[in-house]
mmCIF file of C-alpha atoms and ligand atoms in Angstrom:
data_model
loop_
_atom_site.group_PDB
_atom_site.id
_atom_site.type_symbol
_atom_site.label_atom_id
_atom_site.label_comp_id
_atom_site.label_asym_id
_atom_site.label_seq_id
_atom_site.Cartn_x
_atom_site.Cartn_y
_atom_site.Cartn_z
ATOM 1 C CA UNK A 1 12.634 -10.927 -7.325
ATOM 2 C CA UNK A 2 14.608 -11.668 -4.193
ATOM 3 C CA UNK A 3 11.216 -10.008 -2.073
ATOM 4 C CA UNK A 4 8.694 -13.079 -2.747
ATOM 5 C CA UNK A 5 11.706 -15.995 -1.587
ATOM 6 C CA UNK A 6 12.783 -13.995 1.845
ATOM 7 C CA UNK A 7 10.475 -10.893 2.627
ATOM 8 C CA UNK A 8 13.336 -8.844 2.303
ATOM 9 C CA UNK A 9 13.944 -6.361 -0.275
ATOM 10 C CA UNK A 10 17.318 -6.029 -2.370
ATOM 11 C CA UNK A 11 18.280 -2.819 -4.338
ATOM 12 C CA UNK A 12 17.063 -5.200 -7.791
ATOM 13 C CA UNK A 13 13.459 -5.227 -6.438
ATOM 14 C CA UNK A 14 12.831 -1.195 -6.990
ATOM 15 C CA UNK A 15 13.636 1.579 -9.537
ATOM 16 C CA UNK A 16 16.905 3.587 -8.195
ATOM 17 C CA UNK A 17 18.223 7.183 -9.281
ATOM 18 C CA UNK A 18 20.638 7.982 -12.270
ATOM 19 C CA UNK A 19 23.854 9.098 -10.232
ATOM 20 C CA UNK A 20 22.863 12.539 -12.142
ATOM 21 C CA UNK A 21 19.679 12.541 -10.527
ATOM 22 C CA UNK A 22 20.840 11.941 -7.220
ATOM 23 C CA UNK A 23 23.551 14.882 -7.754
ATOM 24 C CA UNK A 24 20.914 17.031 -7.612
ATOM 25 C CA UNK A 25 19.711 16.493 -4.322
ATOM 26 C CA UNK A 26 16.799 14.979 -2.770
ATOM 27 C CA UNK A 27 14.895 12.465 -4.455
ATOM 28 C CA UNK A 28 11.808 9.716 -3.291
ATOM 29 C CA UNK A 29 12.945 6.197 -3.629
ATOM 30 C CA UNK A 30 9.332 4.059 -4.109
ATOM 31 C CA UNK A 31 9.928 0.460 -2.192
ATOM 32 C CA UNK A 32 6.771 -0.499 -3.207
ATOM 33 C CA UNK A 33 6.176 -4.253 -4.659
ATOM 34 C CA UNK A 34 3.093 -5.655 -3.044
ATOM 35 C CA UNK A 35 0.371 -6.131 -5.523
ATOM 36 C CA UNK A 36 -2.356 -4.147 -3.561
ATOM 37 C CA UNK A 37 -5.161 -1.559 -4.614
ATOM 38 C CA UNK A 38 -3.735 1.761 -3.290
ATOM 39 C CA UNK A 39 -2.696 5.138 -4.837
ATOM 40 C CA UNK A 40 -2.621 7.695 -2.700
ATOM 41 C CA UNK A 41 1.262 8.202 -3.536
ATOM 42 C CA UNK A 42 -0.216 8.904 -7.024
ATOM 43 C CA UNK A 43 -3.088 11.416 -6.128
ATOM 44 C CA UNK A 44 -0.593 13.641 -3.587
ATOM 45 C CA UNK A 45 2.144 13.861 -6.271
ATOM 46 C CA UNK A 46 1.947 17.819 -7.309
ATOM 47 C CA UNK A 47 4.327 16.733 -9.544
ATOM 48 C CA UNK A 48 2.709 14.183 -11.436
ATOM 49 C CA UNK A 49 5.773 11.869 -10.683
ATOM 50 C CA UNK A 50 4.408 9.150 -9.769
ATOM 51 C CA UNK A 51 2.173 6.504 -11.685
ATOM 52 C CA UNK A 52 0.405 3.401 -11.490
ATOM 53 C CA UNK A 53 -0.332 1.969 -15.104
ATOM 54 C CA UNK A 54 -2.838 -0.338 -15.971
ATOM 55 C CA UNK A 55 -4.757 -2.413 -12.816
ATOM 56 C CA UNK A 56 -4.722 -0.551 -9.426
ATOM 57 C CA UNK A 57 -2.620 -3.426 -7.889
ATOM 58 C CA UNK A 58 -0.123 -2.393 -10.062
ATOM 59 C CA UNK A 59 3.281 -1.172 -8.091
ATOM 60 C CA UNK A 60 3.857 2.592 -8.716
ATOM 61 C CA UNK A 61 6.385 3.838 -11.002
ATOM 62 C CA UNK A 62 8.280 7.278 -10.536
ATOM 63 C CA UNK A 63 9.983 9.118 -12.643
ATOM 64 C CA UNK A 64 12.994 10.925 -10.959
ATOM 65 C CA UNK A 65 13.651 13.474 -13.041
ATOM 66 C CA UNK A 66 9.870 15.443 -12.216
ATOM 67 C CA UNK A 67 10.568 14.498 -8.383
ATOM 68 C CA UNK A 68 12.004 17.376 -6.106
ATOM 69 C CA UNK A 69 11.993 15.782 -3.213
ATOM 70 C CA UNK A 70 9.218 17.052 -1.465
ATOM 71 C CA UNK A 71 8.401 14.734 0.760
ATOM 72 C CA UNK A 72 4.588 14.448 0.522
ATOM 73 C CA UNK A 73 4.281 11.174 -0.894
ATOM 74 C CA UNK A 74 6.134 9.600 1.940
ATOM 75 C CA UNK A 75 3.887 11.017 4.432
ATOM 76 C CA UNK A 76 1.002 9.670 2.567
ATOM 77 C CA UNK A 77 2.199 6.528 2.103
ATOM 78 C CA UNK A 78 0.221 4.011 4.033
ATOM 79 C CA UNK A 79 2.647 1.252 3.681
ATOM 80 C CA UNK A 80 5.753 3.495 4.774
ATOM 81 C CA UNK A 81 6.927 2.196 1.403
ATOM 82 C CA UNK A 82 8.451 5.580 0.402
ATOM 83 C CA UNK A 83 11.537 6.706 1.497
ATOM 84 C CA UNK A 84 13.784 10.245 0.427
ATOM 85 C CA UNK A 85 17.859 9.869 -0.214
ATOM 86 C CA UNK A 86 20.048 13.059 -0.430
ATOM 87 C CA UNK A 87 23.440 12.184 -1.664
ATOM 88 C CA UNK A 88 24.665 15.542 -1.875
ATOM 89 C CA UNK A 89 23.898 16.411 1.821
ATOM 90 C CA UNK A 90 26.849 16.820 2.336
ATOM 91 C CA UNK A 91 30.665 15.531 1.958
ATOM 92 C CA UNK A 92 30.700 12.350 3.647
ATOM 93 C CA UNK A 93 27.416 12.038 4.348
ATOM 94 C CA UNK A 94 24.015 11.122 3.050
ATOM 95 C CA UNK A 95 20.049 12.492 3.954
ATOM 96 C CA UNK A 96 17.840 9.559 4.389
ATOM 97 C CA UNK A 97 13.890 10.410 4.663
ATOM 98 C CA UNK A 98 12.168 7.804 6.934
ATOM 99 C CA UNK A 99 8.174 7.562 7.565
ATOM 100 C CA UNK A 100 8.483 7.257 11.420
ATOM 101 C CA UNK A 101 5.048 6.345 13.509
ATOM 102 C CA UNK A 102 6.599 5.608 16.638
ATOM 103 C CA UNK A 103 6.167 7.920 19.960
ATOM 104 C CA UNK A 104 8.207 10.053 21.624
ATOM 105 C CA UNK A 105 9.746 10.413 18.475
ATOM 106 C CA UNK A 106 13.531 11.460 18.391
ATOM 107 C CA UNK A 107 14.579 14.676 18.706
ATOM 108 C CA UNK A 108 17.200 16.573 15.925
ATOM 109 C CA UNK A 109 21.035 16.109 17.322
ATOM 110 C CA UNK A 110 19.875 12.395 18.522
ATOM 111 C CA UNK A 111 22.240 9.733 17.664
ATOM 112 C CA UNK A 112 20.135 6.725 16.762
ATOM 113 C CA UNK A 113 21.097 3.015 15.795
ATOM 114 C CA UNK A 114 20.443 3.018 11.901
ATOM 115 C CA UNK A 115 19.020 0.078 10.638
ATOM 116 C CA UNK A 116 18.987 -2.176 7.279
ATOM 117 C CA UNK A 117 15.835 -3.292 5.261
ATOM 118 C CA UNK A 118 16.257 -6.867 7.404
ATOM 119 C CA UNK A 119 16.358 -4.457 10.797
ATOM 120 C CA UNK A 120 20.315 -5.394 11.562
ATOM 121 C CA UNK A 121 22.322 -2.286 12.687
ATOM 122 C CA UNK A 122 24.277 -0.926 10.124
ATOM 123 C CA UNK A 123 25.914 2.057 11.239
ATOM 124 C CA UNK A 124 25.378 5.040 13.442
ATOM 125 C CA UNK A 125 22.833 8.092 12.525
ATOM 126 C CA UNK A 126 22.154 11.059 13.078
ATOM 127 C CA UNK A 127 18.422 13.111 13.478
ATOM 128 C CA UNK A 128 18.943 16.390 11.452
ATOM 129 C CA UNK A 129 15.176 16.860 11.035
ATOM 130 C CA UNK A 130 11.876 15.706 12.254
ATOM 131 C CA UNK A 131 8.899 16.500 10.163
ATOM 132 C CA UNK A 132 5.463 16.398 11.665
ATOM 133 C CA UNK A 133 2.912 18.852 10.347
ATOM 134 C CA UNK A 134 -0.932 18.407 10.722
ATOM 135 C CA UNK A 135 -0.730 17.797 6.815
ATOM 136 C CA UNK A 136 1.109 15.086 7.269
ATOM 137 C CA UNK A 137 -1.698 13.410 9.752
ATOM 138 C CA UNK A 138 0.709 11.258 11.782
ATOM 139 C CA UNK A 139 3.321 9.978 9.448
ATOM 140 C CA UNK A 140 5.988 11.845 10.865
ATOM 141 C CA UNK A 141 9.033 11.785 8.194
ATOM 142 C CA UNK A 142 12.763 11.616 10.436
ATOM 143 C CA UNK A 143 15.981 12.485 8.250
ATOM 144 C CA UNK A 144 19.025 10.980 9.474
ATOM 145 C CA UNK A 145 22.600 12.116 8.556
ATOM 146 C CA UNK A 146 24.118 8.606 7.433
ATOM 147 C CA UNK A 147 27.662 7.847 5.933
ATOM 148 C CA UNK A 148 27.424 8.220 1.958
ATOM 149 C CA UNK A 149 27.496 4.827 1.391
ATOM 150 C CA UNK A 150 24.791 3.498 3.380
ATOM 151 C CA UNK A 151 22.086 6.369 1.284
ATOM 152 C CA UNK A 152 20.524 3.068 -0.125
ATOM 153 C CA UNK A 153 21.220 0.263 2.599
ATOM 154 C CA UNK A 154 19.450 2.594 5.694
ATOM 155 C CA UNK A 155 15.560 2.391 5.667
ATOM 156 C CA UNK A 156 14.502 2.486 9.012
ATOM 157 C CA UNK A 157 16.460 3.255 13.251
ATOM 158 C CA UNK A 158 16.104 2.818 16.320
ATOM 159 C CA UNK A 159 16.558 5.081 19.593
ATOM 160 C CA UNK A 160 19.272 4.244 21.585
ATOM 161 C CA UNK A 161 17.407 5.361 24.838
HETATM 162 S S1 SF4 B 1 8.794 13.537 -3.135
HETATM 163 FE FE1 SF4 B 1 7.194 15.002 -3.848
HETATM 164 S S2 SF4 B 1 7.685 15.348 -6.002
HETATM 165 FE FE2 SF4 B 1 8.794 13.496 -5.376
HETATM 166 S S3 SF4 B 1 7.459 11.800 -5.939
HETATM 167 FE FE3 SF4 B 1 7.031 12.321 -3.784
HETATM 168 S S4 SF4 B 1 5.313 13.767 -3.846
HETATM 169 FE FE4 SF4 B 1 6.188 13.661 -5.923
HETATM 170 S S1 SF4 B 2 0.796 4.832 -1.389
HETATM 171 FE FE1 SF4 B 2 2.520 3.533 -0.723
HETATM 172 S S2 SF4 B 2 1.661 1.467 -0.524
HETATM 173 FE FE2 SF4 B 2 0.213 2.678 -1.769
HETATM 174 S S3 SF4 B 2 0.828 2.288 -3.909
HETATM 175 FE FE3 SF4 B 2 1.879 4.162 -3.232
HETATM 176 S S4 SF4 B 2 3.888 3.437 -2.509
HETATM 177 FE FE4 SF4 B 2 2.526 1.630 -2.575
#
């Protein structure tokens, strides 16, 4: 596991969607691996997707095809460890869910700098949707329209103002 030599995550370190799975819209991708007590991801599931077996330190396991994409687990996440992909957004590009905790947060139409899992700039993005109810008690969630083939690679932005 490439996570314990750099601190950096690689796509091998985390479950990933069948392609059929991510054809049908969006789905939670869990980038969970620290061995900590914490379930909350588990408890706000109405789904019952999500599961920790055995010791609480346990990473959490999904299973994609009970997930619709709702959204509430990444709010909930404490570690921002939970992150949403649309592939089928639309033709070129991708829906990327992102826990966002930073103020002012950026407003839908923005154009922000979309960053990597090692915070380099990959590519352009843009805000389609900012999520911020009093459910979600401060997580805010940020979708960014992304070229298709960054759905996996994008996991966090910055503004460009
Ligand atoms: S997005 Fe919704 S349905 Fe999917 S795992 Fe998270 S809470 Fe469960
Ligand atoms: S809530 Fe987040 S940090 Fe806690 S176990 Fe679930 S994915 Fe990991």
């Amino acid at each position: 596991m490439s996570f314990l030599k750099d601190g950096i995550l690689t796509l091998d370190d985390f479950d990933q969607p069948s392609p059929a799975r991510l054809k049908q819209g969006r789905v939670a991708i869990i980038e969970c691996v620290q061995q900590i007590p914490c379930n909350p991801c588990v408890d706000i599931c109405p789904r019952q997707a999500i599961t920790i077996e055995g010791n609480l330190t346990n990473p959490p396991k999904i299973d994609f095809e009970k997930c619709n994409g709702c959204t509430l687990c990444v709010a909930n996440c404490p570690g921002l460890a939970i992150f949403t992909v649309n592939e089928i957004f639309a033709e070129t590009e991708a829906e990327v869910g992102i826990p966002y905790e930073f103020l002012p947060l950026p407003e839908k139409g923005e154009t922000v700098l979309a960053l990597g899992r090692d915070g380099k700039v990959v590519c352009e993005g843009r805000v389609v949707q900012v999520r911020n109810p009093k459910a979600f008690d401060r997580t805010p969630i940020v979708f960014l329209a992304i070229p298709k083939k960054y759905a996996m690679i994008i996991r966090f932005f910055k503004r460009k103002q």
